[in-house]
Structures are given as structure tokens and as C-alpha cells.
Amino acid sequence: MLHGPAAMGEPWPPQPQQQRLPGPGNASEPPAWPSAAGGPGTAAPGGGGAAGAVSPWDIALCATGTAVAGENALVLAVLFYTPSLRAPMFLLIGSLALADLLAGLGLVANFAVRYLLRPPSEAAELAAAGLLLAAFSASVCSLLAITVDRYLSLYNALTYHSERTLGFTCAMVLLMWLLCLGVGLLPLLGWNCLRDQSACSILRPVTKDNAAVLAVTFLLLFALMMQLYLQICKIAFRHAQQIAVQHQFIATAQATSTRKGLSTLSLILGTFALCWIPFAIYSLVADSSYPAVYTYSLALPATCNSLINPIIYAFRNPDIQKSLWLACCGCIPSTFSSRPRTSSDV
């Protein structure tokens, strides 16, 4: 027997559609690093909206990560397959290239976790965020190590090669990487905001407090690098004055090498500052409620620093250039400089 409107020949009224609660992969959930929260009432860009659209910013970050990984993999291959590139200086360059390589892979992994992994996994999201934290921390520490190495090569020029042995440098690099890996494990060990979205920073799933600590630490490390750079300039100028008095050809060659090292170091630190300092300062004052475009527009130049690093420090090095020429065409151009490597080369 029919009851209600059907008994009177009337159609049943349409049932209200059940509202879907926010969950992993929905447009209302803030995405992984960098945070793409678009403010109240705004769907997160690339967060798996109704149409499944991919954010152009995420595509740009993924493409940058792919280029970063490929470029730094080339540097590592040259260093690995060239027996003559085993000095402590090249070990530090290799550490920086490895950090940038992992950073590029982390950007690609973050894109895959957000758009390709179904169903979404909190563990995968935390692992991708941890990889990015560890890689960029190692990149900063490697740049600091290169700065310290350049300072010691000028301050202790006579005893540099005897004191800075390969074993000592390997131990310091290993210790540095263990520290950076510990930083990368923090999100997996519970230092995240997945259970409390209001505590998220622009670097989801990193909390606002942890992001502030990371930003302040970065600024302090950069201040230390700048202080060392100023000391390097003072030592180089003092050497230049001594060279001007002696008027020796060998000293002039050393002065040329020193100027080239300073120029390269200036490019590294200047590029690093322009790429990272705006993003670090923004991390101190912003949170996940800020518009996504601000985060993306500052995160993209920061990641591009890993794309610029090999051009500055590796591909300008005469020994690496020579290895690249031999690997690519099996010959060395006649115009290639055969000047021996000195402690002032970066």
C-alpha cells in the first residue's frame, strides 16, 4: 500500500543531496608544501577540486624540480666518474649537488603525492615534506661549508692542504647530513599540523612555530656566511696589496685566481640571498590562511636557486669543464685554459 504523496498520484519530492565532508583530496583541504590555502571560502589551487584541475604553480614547481634533478645529477656523474676530482673542495660541491638533486626529486614527489596518489596517504605526504626539509637544509649547510672552506683556504693558505684532508672533510659532511636527515624526520615524528589545520604554516604540514624556527635558523646561518664572506674579502685585499708590492708573475696568477674565487662566491651568496631571504621572511609573518599566490610566487624563486647553483659553482670550474668536454665530445678545445687548480678556486 502506498502512503504519502504517491497515494494521491503525486510524485515524491526530490531528496536533499548529502553534504560531503572535507577529507583527503577534497578542495577544502589545504594541500602539501607549499600551502595553497586560498583564504576563507576559496578552493585550494591544485588541491583536487571538483574538476580535478591542476594548479599551474604546481606544474611549474614540478617542472623546476625535474630540471634541478637532471642538472645536479649531471654534476654528480662528472664528479663520480672523474678520478682527479677527489679533493675536499669537490666533495663539498658534490654534497651541494646531492642536496639540490634530492630537493628536485622532493618537488616531483610532492606533486605526485598531491595529484597522482589515490587514495591520499598522510604518510606519503609527511615523507615528501620531510624529504624537502632535509634536502633544502643540506643545501644551506653545504653552502655554509663551501664558504668556510674558502675562508680556510685563504686564512691558512700554507697549511690548508695538510690540514683539510679528504677523511676530515668526509667526516664533517657525514655529520652535516645526519643533522639534516634528523630535521627531515621531524614531520614523521609528530611535528606536523595534520591534526590541527589552524596551526599550519605556509609550509604545510609544518606548524607555524616550527616554520618560524627554521626561518630564523636560516637567517642566522646566512648572517654567518656573510660574515665569513667579509673576512674573505679582507684577506683577499690584503693579499692583493702584498702582490702589488712584490710584482711577481706567480703572485699575479694567484691574484687572478683569488679574484675569480671571490667573484664566484659573490654570485653564490648573492643568488642565494635573492632567492631565499624573501621566502624566509614571509614564512615568519604568514600562515596557511594567506592567499596561495603569495606562497607560490616566493617558493618558486627559492627552488630555482637549486637550478642556478650548478651553473655558478660547477660548470664554471675548469676541472669540471674539462671533464664535461671529454665526456661529451672526447676532446678539449684548444682555447681551453690549462691553468692548474689553486686553493682559491671555488
Coordinates of C-alpha atoms in Angstrom, one line a residue:
M1 CA 0.0 0.0 0.0
L2 CA 1.3 3.4 -0.9
H3 CA 1.5 6.2 1.6
G4 CA 2.1 9.9 1.3
P5 CA 2.1 11.8 -2.0
A6 CA 2.3 8.6 -4.0
A7 CA -1.1 7.5 -2.7
M8 CA -2.6 10.7 -4.2
G9 CA -0.9 10.2 -7.6
E10 CA 1.8 12.9 -6.8
P11 CA 5.5 12.3 -7.3
W12 CA 7.8 12.1 -4.4
P13 CA 9.8 15.3 -3.7
P14 CA 13.5 15.1 -4.5
Q15 CA 15.7 14.1 -1.5
P16 CA 18.3 16.7 -0.5
Q17 CA 21.8 15.7 -1.6
Q18 CA 24.0 14.7 1.3
Q19 CA 26.7 17.2 2.0
R20 CA 30.3 15.8 1.6
L21 CA 32.5 16.4 4.5
P22 CA 36.0 17.7 3.9
G23 CA 38.6 14.9 3.6
P24 CA 41.8 14.0 1.9
G25 CA 41.9 15.1 -1.7
N26 CA 38.9 17.5 -1.4
A27 CA 39.1 21.1 -2.4
S28 CA 38.6 22.3 1.2
E29 CA 41.7 20.6 2.5
P30 CA 45.0 22.6 2.4
P31 CA 47.5 20.8 0.1
A32 CA 51.0 19.8 0.9
W33 CA 54.1 22.0 0.7
P34 CA 53.8 24.8 -0.2
S35 CA 50.4 25.6 1.4
A36 CA 47.9 26.6 -1.2
A37 CA 45.1 27.8 1.1
G38 CA 43.2 30.4 -0.7
G39 CA 41.5 32.0 2.2
P40 CA 38.0 31.5 3.6
G41 CA 35.6 30.2 1.1
T42 CA 38.2 29.7 -1.6
A43 CA 39.1 26.3 -3.0
A44 CA 42.8 25.5 -2.7
P45 CA 44.6 25.8 -6.0
G46 CA 45.5 22.4 -7.2
G47 CA 44.0 20.8 -4.2
G48 CA 41.9 18.3 -6.2
G49 CA 38.8 20.5 -6.8
A50 CA 35.6 19.4 -8.4
A51 CA 37.0 19.5 -11.8
G52 CA 40.3 17.9 -10.7
A53 CA 42.2 20.8 -12.2
V54 CA 46.0 21.0 -11.6
S55 CA 47.4 24.3 -10.4
P56 CA 49.8 25.9 -12.9
W57 CA 52.0 26.8 -10.0
D58 CA 52.3 23.1 -9.1
I59 CA 53.2 22.3 -12.7
A60 CA 55.9 25.0 -12.6
L61 CA 57.3 23.6 -9.3
C62 CA 57.3 20.1 -10.7
A63 CA 59.0 21.2 -13.9
T64 CA 61.6 23.1 -11.9
G65 CA 62.2 20.1 -9.7
T66 CA 62.7 17.9 -12.8
A67 CA 65.2 20.3 -14.3
V68 CA 67.0 20.7 -10.9
A69 CA 67.3 16.9 -10.5
G70 CA 68.6 16.4 -14.1
E71 CA 71.2 19.2 -13.8
N72 CA 72.6 18.2 -10.5
A73 CA 72.6 14.5 -11.5
L74 CA 75.0 15.5 -14.3
V75 CA 77.3 17.3 -11.8
L76 CA 77.3 14.2 -9.6
A77 CA 78.0 11.9 -12.5
V78 CA 81.0 14.1 -13.6
L79 CA 82.4 14.1 -10.0
F80 CA 81.9 10.4 -9.6
Y81 CA 83.4 9.2 -12.9
T82 CA 86.4 11.6 -12.8
P83 CA 89.2 10.3 -10.5
S84 CA 91.0 13.6 -10.5
L85 CA 88.1 15.3 -8.9
R86 CA 88.6 13.9 -5.4
A87 CA 89.8 17.0 -3.5
P88 CA 87.9 18.2 -0.4
M89 CA 86.6 21.1 -2.5
F90 CA 84.9 18.8 -4.9
L91 CA 83.5 16.7 -2.1
L92 CA 81.7 19.8 -0.8
I93 CA 80.5 20.6 -4.4
G94 CA 79.2 17.1 -4.6
S95 CA 77.4 17.5 -1.3
L96 CA 75.6 20.6 -2.6
A97 CA 74.7 18.9 -5.8
L98 CA 73.3 15.9 -3.9
A99 CA 71.2 18.1 -1.7
D100 CA 69.9 20.0 -4.7
L101 CA 69.2 16.7 -6.5
L102 CA 67.1 15.5 -3.6
A103 CA 65.3 18.8 -3.5
G104 CA 64.3 18.4 -7.1
L105 CA 63.2 14.9 -6.5
G106 CA 61.2 16.1 -3.5
L107 CA 59.4 18.7 -5.6
V108 CA 58.4 15.9 -8.1
A109 CA 57.4 13.6 -5.3
N110 CA 55.3 16.3 -3.7
F111 CA 53.4 16.8 -7.0
A112 CA 52.9 13.0 -7.3
V113 CA 51.5 12.7 -3.8
R114 CA 49.0 15.5 -4.3
Y115 CA 47.7 14.6 -7.7
L116 CA 48.6 11.0 -8.6
L117 CA 48.5 9.1 -5.4
R118 CA 45.0 7.6 -4.8
P119 CA 43.8 7.2 -2.1
P120 CA 45.8 10.0 -0.5
S121 CA 48.2 8.9 2.2
E122 CA 49.2 11.0 5.2
A123 CA 52.5 9.0 5.5
A124 CA 53.4 9.8 1.9
E125 CA 52.6 13.5 2.4
L126 CA 54.8 13.6 5.5
A127 CA 57.6 11.7 3.8
A128 CA 57.5 14.2 0.8
A129 CA 57.6 17.1 3.2
G130 CA 60.4 15.6 5.2
L131 CA 62.5 15.0 2.0
L132 CA 62.1 18.7 1.1
L133 CA 63.1 19.8 4.6
A134 CA 66.2 17.5 4.7
A135 CA 67.3 18.4 1.1
F136 CA 67.0 22.2 1.5
S137 CA 68.6 22.1 4.9
A138 CA 71.5 20.2 3.4
S139 CA 71.7 22.7 0.6
V140 CA 72.1 25.6 3.1
C141 CA 74.6 23.7 5.2
S142 CA 76.6 22.7 2.1
L143 CA 76.8 26.4 1.0
L144 CA 78.0 27.3 4.5
A145 CA 80.6 24.5 4.3
I146 CA 81.9 25.8 1.0
T147 CA 82.1 29.3 2.5
V148 CA 84.1 28.0 5.5
D149 CA 86.4 26.0 3.1
R150 CA 87.1 29.1 1.0
Y151 CA 87.8 31.1 4.2
L152 CA 90.3 28.5 5.5
S153 CA 92.0 28.2 2.1
L154 CA 92.9 31.9 2.3
Y155 CA 93.4 32.3 6.0
N156 CA 95.6 29.2 6.3
A157 CA 97.0 29.1 2.8
L158 CA 100.3 27.4 3.8
T159 CA 98.8 24.6 5.9
Y160 CA 95.4 24.3 4.1
H161 CA 96.2 21.2 2.1
S162 CA 97.8 19.3 5.0
E163 CA 95.0 20.1 7.5
R164 CA 92.0 19.8 5.2
T165 CA 92.4 16.1 4.4
L166 CA 89.8 14.2 2.5
G167 CA 88.9 12.0 5.5
F168 CA 88.3 15.0 7.7
T169 CA 86.1 16.6 5.1
C170 CA 84.1 13.3 4.6
A171 CA 83.5 13.1 8.4
M172 CA 82.2 16.7 8.5
V173 CA 80.0 16.2 5.5
L174 CA 78.6 13.0 7.0
L175 CA 77.9 14.7 10.3
M176 CA 76.1 17.5 8.5
W177 CA 73.9 15.1 6.5
L178 CA 72.9 13.2 9.7
L179 CA 71.8 16.5 11.2
C180 CA 69.8 17.4 8.1
L181 CA 68.2 14.0 8.0
G182 CA 67.1 14.5 11.6
V183 CA 65.4 17.7 10.5
G184 CA 63.7 15.9 7.7
L185 CA 62.3 13.2 10.1
L186 CA 60.6 15.8 12.3
P187 CA 57.2 15.8 10.4
L188 CA 57.1 12.0 10.5
L189 CA 57.8 12.0 14.3
G190 CA 54.7 14.1 15.0
W191 CA 56.0 17.7 14.4
N192 CA 53.1 18.4 11.9
C193 CA 49.8 20.1 11.7
L194 CA 47.7 17.4 10.1
R195 CA 45.5 17.1 13.2
D196 CA 45.2 20.8 13.7
Q197 CA 44.8 22.7 10.5
S198 CA 44.7 26.1 12.2
A199 CA 48.4 25.5 13.4
C200 CA 49.6 25.1 9.8
S201 CA 52.2 27.4 8.3
I202 CA 52.6 28.2 4.6
L203 CA 54.8 25.0 4.5
R204 CA 52.1 22.5 5.3
P205 CA 52.4 20.1 7.2
V206 CA 55.0 22.1 9.1
T207 CA 53.5 24.1 12.0
K208 CA 53.8 27.8 12.3
D209 CA 56.1 27.6 15.3
N210 CA 58.4 25.1 13.6
A211 CA 58.5 27.2 10.4
A212 CA 59.4 30.2 12.4
V213 CA 62.3 28.3 14.0
L214 CA 63.5 27.1 10.6
A215 CA 63.3 30.6 9.1
V216 CA 65.2 32.2 12.0
T217 CA 67.9 29.5 11.8
F218 CA 68.2 30.1 8.1
L219 CA 68.7 33.8 8.6
L220 CA 71.3 33.2 11.3
L221 CA 73.2 30.8 9.0
F222 CA 73.1 33.3 6.2
A223 CA 74.4 36.1 8.5
L224 CA 77.3 33.8 9.4
M225 CA 78.0 33.2 5.7
M226 CA 78.0 36.9 5.1
Q227 CA 80.4 37.5 8.0
L228 CA 82.8 34.8 6.6
Y229 CA 82.5 36.4 3.2
L230 CA 83.5 39.8 4.6
Q231 CA 86.6 38.2 6.2
I232 CA 87.4 36.5 2.9
C233 CA 87.3 39.9 1.2
K234 CA 89.6 41.4 3.8
I235 CA 92.1 38.6 3.4
A236 CA 91.9 38.8 -0.4
F237 CA 92.5 42.6 -0.4
R238 CA 95.5 42.2 1.9
H239 CA 96.9 39.5 -0.4
A240 CA 96.4 41.9 -3.3
Q241 CA 98.4 44.6 -1.6
Q242 CA 101.2 42.2 -0.9
I243 CA 101.2 41.1 -4.5
A244 CA 101.3 44.7 -5.8
V245 CA 104.5 45.2 -3.8
Q246 CA 106.2 42.0 -4.9
H247 CA 105.4 42.3 -8.6
Q248 CA 105.9 38.6 -9.3
F249 CA 104.3 36.7 -12.1
I250 CA 103.3 33.8 -10.0
A251 CA 101.7 36.1 -7.5
T252 CA 99.8 37.8 -10.2
A253 CA 98.4 34.4 -11.3
Q254 CA 97.4 33.7 -7.7
A255 CA 95.7 37.1 -7.5
T256 CA 93.7 36.3 -10.7
S257 CA 92.7 33.0 -9.1
T258 CA 91.7 34.8 -5.9
R259 CA 89.5 37.3 -7.8
K260 CA 87.8 34.6 -9.6
G261 CA 87.1 32.7 -6.4
L262 CA 85.7 35.9 -4.8
S263 CA 83.5 36.5 -7.9
T264 CA 82.1 33.0 -7.8
L265 CA 81.5 33.2 -4.1
S266 CA 79.7 36.5 -4.5
L267 CA 77.4 35.0 -7.2
I268 CA 76.6 32.1 -4.9
L269 CA 75.7 34.1 -1.9
G270 CA 74.0 36.9 -3.8
T271 CA 71.8 34.5 -5.7
F272 CA 71.1 32.5 -2.6
A273 CA 70.0 35.7 -0.7
L274 CA 67.8 36.9 -3.5
C275 CA 66.1 33.6 -3.9
W276 CA 65.6 32.5 -0.3
I277 CA 65.5 35.6 2.0
P278 CA 62.1 36.9 0.8
F279 CA 60.6 33.4 1.3
A280 CA 62.2 33.0 4.8
I281 CA 60.9 36.4 5.9
Y282 CA 57.4 35.6 4.5
S283 CA 57.4 32.3 6.5
L284 CA 57.8 34.3 9.7
V285 CA 54.8 36.6 9.2
A286 CA 52.4 34.4 7.2
D287 CA 50.3 31.3 7.8
S288 CA 48.1 29.0 5.8
S289 CA 45.3 31.5 5.7
Y290 CA 47.2 33.8 3.4
P291 CA 46.5 33.7 -0.3
A292 CA 48.2 30.9 -2.2
V293 CA 49.6 33.1 -4.9
Y294 CA 51.9 34.8 -2.3
T295 CA 53.4 31.5 -1.2
Y296 CA 53.8 30.2 -4.7
S297 CA 55.4 33.4 -6.1
L298 CA 58.1 33.2 -3.3
A299 CA 58.6 29.5 -3.2
L300 CA 59.3 29.2 -7.0
P301 CA 62.3 31.6 -6.9
A302 CA 63.6 29.8 -3.8
T303 CA 63.5 26.4 -5.6
C304 CA 65.2 28.0 -8.6
N305 CA 68.3 28.6 -6.5
S306 CA 69.0 24.9 -6.8
L307 CA 68.7 25.3 -10.6
I308 CA 71.2 28.1 -10.6
N309 CA 73.8 26.6 -8.2
P310 CA 75.4 24.2 -10.7
I311 CA 75.8 26.9 -13.3
I312 CA 77.6 29.1 -10.8
Y313 CA 79.9 26.7 -8.9
A314 CA 80.2 23.6 -11.1
F315 CA 80.1 24.5 -14.8
R316 CA 82.4 27.4 -14.3
N317 CA 85.1 25.3 -12.7
P318 CA 87.9 24.5 -15.2
D319 CA 88.3 20.9 -14.0
I320 CA 84.6 20.1 -14.3
Q321 CA 84.5 21.9 -17.7
K322 CA 87.4 19.7 -18.9
S323 CA 85.6 16.5 -17.7
L324 CA 82.4 17.6 -19.5
W325 CA 84.2 18.3 -22.7
L326 CA 85.9 14.9 -22.6
A327 CA 82.6 13.1 -21.7
C328 CA 80.6 14.9 -24.4
C329 CA 82.9 15.0 -27.4
G330 CA 86.1 13.2 -26.3
C331 CA 88.3 16.3 -26.8
I332 CA 89.3 19.5 -25.2
P333 CA 89.1 22.8 -27.1
S334 CA 92.4 24.4 -28.0
T335 CA 91.2 27.6 -26.3
F336 CA 90.6 25.8 -23.0
S337 CA 92.7 27.1 -20.1
S338 CA 95.2 24.7 -18.7
R339 CA 95.9 26.7 -15.6
P340 CA 96.4 24.4 -12.6
R341 CA 93.8 24.4 -9.8
T342 CA 94.6 26.5 -6.8
S343 CA 93.1 26.8 -3.3
S344 CA 91.3 30.0 -4.3
D345 CA 89.1 28.3 -6.9
V346 CA 85.5 27.7 -5.9

